[in-house]
Short mmCIF file of C-alpha atoms in Angstrom, two decimals:
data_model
loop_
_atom_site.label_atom_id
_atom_site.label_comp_id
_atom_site.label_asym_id
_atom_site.label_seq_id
_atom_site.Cartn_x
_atom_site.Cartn_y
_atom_site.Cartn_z
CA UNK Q 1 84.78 74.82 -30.30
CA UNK Q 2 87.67 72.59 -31.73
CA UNK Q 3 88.86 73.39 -35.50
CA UNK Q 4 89.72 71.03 -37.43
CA UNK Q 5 92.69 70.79 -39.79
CA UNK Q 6 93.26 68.68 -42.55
CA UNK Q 7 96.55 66.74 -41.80
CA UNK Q 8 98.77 66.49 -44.78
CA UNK Q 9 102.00 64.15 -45.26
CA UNK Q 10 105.25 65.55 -45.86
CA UNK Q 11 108.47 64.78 -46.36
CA UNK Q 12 111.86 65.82 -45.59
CA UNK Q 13 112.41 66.61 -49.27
CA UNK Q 14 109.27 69.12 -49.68
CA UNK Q 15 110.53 70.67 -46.34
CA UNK Q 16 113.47 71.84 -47.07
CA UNK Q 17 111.73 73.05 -50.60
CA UNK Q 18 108.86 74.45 -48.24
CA UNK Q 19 111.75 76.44 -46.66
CA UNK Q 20 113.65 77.08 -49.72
CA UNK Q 21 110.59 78.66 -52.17
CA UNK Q 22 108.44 79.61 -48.98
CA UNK Q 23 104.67 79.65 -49.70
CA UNK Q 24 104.95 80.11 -53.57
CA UNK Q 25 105.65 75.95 -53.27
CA UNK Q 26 103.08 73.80 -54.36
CA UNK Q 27 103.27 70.38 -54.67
CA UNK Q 28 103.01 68.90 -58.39
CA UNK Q 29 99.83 66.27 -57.06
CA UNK Q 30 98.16 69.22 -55.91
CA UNK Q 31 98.92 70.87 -59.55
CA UNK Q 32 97.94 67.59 -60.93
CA UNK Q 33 94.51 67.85 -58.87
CA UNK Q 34 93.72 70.94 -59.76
CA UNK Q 35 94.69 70.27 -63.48
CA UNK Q 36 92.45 67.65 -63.44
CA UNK Q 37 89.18 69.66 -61.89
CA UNK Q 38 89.92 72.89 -63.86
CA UNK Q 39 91.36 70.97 -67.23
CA UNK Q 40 94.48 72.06 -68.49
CA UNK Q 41 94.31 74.73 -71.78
CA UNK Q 42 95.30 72.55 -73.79
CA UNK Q 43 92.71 70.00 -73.21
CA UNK Q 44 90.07 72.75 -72.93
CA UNK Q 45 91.50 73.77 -76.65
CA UNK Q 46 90.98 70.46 -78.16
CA UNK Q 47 87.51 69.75 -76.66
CA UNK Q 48 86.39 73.29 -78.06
CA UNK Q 49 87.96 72.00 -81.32
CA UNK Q 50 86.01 69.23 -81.39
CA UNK Q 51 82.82 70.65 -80.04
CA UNK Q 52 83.25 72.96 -83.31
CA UNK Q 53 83.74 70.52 -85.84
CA UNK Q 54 80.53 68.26 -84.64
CA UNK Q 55 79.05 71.82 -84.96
CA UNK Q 56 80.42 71.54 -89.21
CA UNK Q 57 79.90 68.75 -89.74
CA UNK Q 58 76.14 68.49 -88.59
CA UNK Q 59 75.94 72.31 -90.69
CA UNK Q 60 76.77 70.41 -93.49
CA UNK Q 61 74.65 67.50 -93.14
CA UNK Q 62 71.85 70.08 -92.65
CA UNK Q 63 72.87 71.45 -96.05
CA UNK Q 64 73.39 68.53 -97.55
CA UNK Q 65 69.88 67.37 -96.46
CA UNK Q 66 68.63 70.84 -98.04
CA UNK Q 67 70.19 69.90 -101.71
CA UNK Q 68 69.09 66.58 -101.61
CA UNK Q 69 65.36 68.05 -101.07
CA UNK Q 70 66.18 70.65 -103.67
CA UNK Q 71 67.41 68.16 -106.11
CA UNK Q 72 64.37 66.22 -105.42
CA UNK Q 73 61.58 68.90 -106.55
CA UNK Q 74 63.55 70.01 -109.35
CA UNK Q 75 63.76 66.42 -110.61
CA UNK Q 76 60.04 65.54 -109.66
CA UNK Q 77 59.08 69.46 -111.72
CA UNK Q 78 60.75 67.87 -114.78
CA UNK Q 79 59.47 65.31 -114.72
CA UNK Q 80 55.96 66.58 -114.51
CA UNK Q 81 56.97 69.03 -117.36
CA UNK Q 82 58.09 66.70 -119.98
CA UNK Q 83 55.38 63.65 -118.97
CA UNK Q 84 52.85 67.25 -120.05
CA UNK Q 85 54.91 67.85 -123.19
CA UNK Q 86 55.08 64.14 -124.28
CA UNK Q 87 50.79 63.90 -123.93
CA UNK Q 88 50.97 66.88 -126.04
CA UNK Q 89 53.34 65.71 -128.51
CA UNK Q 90 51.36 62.45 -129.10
CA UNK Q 91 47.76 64.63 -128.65
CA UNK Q 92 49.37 66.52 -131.52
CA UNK Q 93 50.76 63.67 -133.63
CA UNK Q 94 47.44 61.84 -133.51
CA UNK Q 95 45.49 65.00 -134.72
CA UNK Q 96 47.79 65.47 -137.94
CA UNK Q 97 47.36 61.20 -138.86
CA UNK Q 98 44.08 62.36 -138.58
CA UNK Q 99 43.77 65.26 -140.57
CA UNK Q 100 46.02 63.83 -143.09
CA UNK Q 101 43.79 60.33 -143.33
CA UNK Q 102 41.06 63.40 -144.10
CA UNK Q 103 42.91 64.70 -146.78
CA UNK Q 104 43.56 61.44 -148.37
CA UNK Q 105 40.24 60.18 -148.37
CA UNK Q 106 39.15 63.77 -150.46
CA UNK Q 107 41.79 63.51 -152.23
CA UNK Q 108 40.96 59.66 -153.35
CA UNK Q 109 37.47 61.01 -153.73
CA UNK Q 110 37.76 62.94 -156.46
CA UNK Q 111 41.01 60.70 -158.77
CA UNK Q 112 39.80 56.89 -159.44
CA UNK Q 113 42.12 54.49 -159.54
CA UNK Q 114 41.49 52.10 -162.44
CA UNK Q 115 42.99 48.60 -163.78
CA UNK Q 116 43.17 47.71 -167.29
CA UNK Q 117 39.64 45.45 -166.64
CA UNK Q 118 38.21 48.60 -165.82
CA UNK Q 119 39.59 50.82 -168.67
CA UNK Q 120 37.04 51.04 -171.11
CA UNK Q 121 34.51 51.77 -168.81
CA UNK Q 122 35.62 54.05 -166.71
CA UNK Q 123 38.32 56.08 -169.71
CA UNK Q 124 37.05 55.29 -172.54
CA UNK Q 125 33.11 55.20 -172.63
CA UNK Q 126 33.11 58.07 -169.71
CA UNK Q 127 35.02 60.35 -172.05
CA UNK Q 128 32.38 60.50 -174.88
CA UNK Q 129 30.40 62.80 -171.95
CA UNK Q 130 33.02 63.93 -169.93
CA UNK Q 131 36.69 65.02 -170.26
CA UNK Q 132 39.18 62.34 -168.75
CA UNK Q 133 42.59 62.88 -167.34
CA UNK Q 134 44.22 59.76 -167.32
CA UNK Q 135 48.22 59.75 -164.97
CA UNK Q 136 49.97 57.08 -165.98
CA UNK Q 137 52.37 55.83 -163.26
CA UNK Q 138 54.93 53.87 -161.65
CA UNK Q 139 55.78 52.68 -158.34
CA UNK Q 140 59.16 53.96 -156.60
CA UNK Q 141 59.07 57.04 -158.94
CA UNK Q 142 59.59 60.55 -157.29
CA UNK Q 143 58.24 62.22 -160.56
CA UNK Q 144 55.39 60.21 -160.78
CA UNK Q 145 54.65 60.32 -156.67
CA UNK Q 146 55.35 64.34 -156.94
CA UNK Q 147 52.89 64.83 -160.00
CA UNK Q 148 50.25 62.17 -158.36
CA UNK Q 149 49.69 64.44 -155.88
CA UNK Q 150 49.67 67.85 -157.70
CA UNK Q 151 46.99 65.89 -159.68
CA UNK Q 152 44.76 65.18 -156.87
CA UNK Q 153 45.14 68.99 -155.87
CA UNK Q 154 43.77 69.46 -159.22
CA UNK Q 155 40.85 66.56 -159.07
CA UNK Q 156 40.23 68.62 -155.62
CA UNK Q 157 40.28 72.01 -157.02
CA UNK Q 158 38.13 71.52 -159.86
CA UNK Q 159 35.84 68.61 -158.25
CA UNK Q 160 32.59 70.52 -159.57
CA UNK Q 161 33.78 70.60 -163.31
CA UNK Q 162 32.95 68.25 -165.57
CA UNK Q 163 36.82 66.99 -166.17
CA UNK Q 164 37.17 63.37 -164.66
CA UNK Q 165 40.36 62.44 -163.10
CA UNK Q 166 42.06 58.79 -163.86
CA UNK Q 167 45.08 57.21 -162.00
CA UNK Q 168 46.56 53.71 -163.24
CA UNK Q 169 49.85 51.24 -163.29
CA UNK Q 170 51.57 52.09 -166.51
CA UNK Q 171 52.82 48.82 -167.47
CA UNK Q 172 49.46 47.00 -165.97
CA UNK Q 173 47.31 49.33 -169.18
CA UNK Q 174 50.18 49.22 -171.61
CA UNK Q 175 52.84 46.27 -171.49
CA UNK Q 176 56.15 47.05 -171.53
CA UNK Q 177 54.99 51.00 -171.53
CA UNK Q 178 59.00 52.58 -171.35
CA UNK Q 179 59.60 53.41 -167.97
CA UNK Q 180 61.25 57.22 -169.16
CA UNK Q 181 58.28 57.95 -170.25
CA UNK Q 182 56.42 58.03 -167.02
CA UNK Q 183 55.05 59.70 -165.34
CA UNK Q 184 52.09 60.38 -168.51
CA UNK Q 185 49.07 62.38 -168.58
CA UNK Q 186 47.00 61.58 -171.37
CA UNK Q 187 43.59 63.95 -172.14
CA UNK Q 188 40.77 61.58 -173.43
CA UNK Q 189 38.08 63.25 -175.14
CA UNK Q 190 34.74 61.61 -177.36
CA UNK Q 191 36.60 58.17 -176.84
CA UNK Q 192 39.67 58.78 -178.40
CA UNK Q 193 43.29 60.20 -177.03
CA UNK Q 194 43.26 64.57 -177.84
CA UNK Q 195 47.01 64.02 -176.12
CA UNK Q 196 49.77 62.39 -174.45
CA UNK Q 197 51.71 64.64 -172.01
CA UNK Q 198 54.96 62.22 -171.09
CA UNK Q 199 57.28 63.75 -168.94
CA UNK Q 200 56.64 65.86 -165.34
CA UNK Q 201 59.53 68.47 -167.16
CA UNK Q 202 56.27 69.25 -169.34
CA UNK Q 203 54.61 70.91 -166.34
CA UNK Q 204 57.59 72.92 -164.87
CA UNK Q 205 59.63 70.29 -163.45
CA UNK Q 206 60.28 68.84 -159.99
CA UNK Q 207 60.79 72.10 -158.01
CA UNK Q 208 57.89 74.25 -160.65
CA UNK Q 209 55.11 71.74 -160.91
CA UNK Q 210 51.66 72.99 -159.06
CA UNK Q 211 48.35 73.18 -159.83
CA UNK Q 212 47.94 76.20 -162.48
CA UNK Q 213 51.60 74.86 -164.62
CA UNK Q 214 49.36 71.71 -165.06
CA UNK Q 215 46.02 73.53 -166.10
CA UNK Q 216 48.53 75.93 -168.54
CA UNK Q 217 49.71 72.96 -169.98
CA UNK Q 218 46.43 70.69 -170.40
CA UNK Q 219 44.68 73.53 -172.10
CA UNK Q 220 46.93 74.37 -174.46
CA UNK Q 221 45.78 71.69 -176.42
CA UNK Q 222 41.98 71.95 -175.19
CA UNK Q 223 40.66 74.53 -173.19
CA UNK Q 224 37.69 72.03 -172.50
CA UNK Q 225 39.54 70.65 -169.84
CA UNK Q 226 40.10 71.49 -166.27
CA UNK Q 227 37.49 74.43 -166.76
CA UNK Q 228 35.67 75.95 -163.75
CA UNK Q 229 32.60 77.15 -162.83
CA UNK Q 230 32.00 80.13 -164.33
CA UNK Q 231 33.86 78.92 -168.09
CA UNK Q 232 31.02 75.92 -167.94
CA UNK Q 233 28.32 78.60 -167.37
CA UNK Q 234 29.65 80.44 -170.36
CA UNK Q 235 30.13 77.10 -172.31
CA UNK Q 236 26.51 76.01 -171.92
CA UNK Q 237 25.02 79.26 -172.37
CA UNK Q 238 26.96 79.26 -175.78
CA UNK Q 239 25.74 75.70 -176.90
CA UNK Q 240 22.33 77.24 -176.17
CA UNK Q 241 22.26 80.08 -178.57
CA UNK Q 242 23.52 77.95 -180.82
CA UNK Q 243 20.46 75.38 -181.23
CA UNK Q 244 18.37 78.22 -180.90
CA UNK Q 245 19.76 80.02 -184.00
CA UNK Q 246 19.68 76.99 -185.89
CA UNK Q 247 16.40 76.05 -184.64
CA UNK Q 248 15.21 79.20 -185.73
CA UNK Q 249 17.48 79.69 -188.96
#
């Protein structure tokens, strides 16, 4: 059986470097070949370099991808949250218009509002069976908005005596009525004026005006007015022994 043997070139120069070095000679295409199959450690370094930095960089796309979906549901939570808290907020507001309209319709129910047309009808003739409160005010007033109201806490409070409350324009019953002197409560009794109350000082002031200064003050003049339930009782029951003794006198 024949072998057979690869046949390489030589020249004169790598035999006398064959001869020179022996077997520890190898030629530098042969290095070059076998550089090139194996890859040199250098190149082997920088593909393993950049076999690691694809690895980064797609780690950090992956975690970039995980704080974009983080930032997402946090952003789509609040905005659930404060679309909930803004139907509540307008639920809420629309329950206290509401409840206020309420209280402004009692409180309109029980204070009358009356022009100078309607005067002697509703102050003057009413008062001959019924004590009147009339406020006398102005527009753009604090005193006379702050004591408007305390008297409709009043009109509210005592609603089931027989006091009637009275609201009018100052100057619209009495031209040229001096604007210092409003706000005015004046206490109409059997047609004619028991008392004119000018000032709201004359009930405590802006920061001591409520409900009882204002009863103090009306019925230190007449304790007729602003009376409630139980003073009526006692009131009629009075008038009643009265006829009867004279009936019977």
């Amino acid at each position: 059986m024949k072998t057979l043997t690869k046949q390489t070139t030589t020249t004169e120069w790598d035999e006398v470097l064959q001869k020179k070095f022996g077997n520890n000679f190898v030629k530098e295409d042969k290095v070059k070949e076998d550089e090139q199959r194996k890859g040199t450690p250098r190149t082997m370094k920088k593909e393993e370099t950049n076999v690691a930095i694809f690895e980064n960089e797609r780690d950090d796309e992956n975690d970039e991808n995980d704080e974009d979906e983080e930032e997402l549901e946090f952003m789509k939570s609040y905005r659930e949250k404060r679309i909930a808290e803004m139907i509540f907020m307008q639920k809420e507001e629309k329950e206290d218009e509401k409840e206020e309209k309420n209280n402004n319709v009692r409180r309109n129910e029980y204070v009358m509002h009356v022009s100078h047309e309607q005067w002697t009808k509703e102050v003057t003739e009413v008062s001959r069976s019924h004590p009147v409160l009339v406020l006398l005010t102005k527009e753009n007033s604090k005193a006379c908005y702050l004591l408007e109201r305390v008297m409709e806490d009043v009109a509210c409070k005592y609603r089931t005596s027989r006091t009637k409350f009275r609201r009018a324009e100052a100057r619209d019953i009495i031209p040229n009525y001096p604007e210092r002197n409003v706000p005015t409560l004046i206490l109409y009794r059997n047609g004619d004026v028991v008392e004119n109350i000018v000032g709201i000082e004359q009930f405590g002031g802006m920061n001591g005006v409520n409900t009882e200064t204002v009863r103090r003050r009306v019925r230190m003049k007449s304790d007729e007015f602003l009376m409630d339930r139980g003073e009526e009782e006692a009131k009629e029951a009075e008038k009643r022994r009265e006829k009867e003794t004279a009936k019977n006198g």
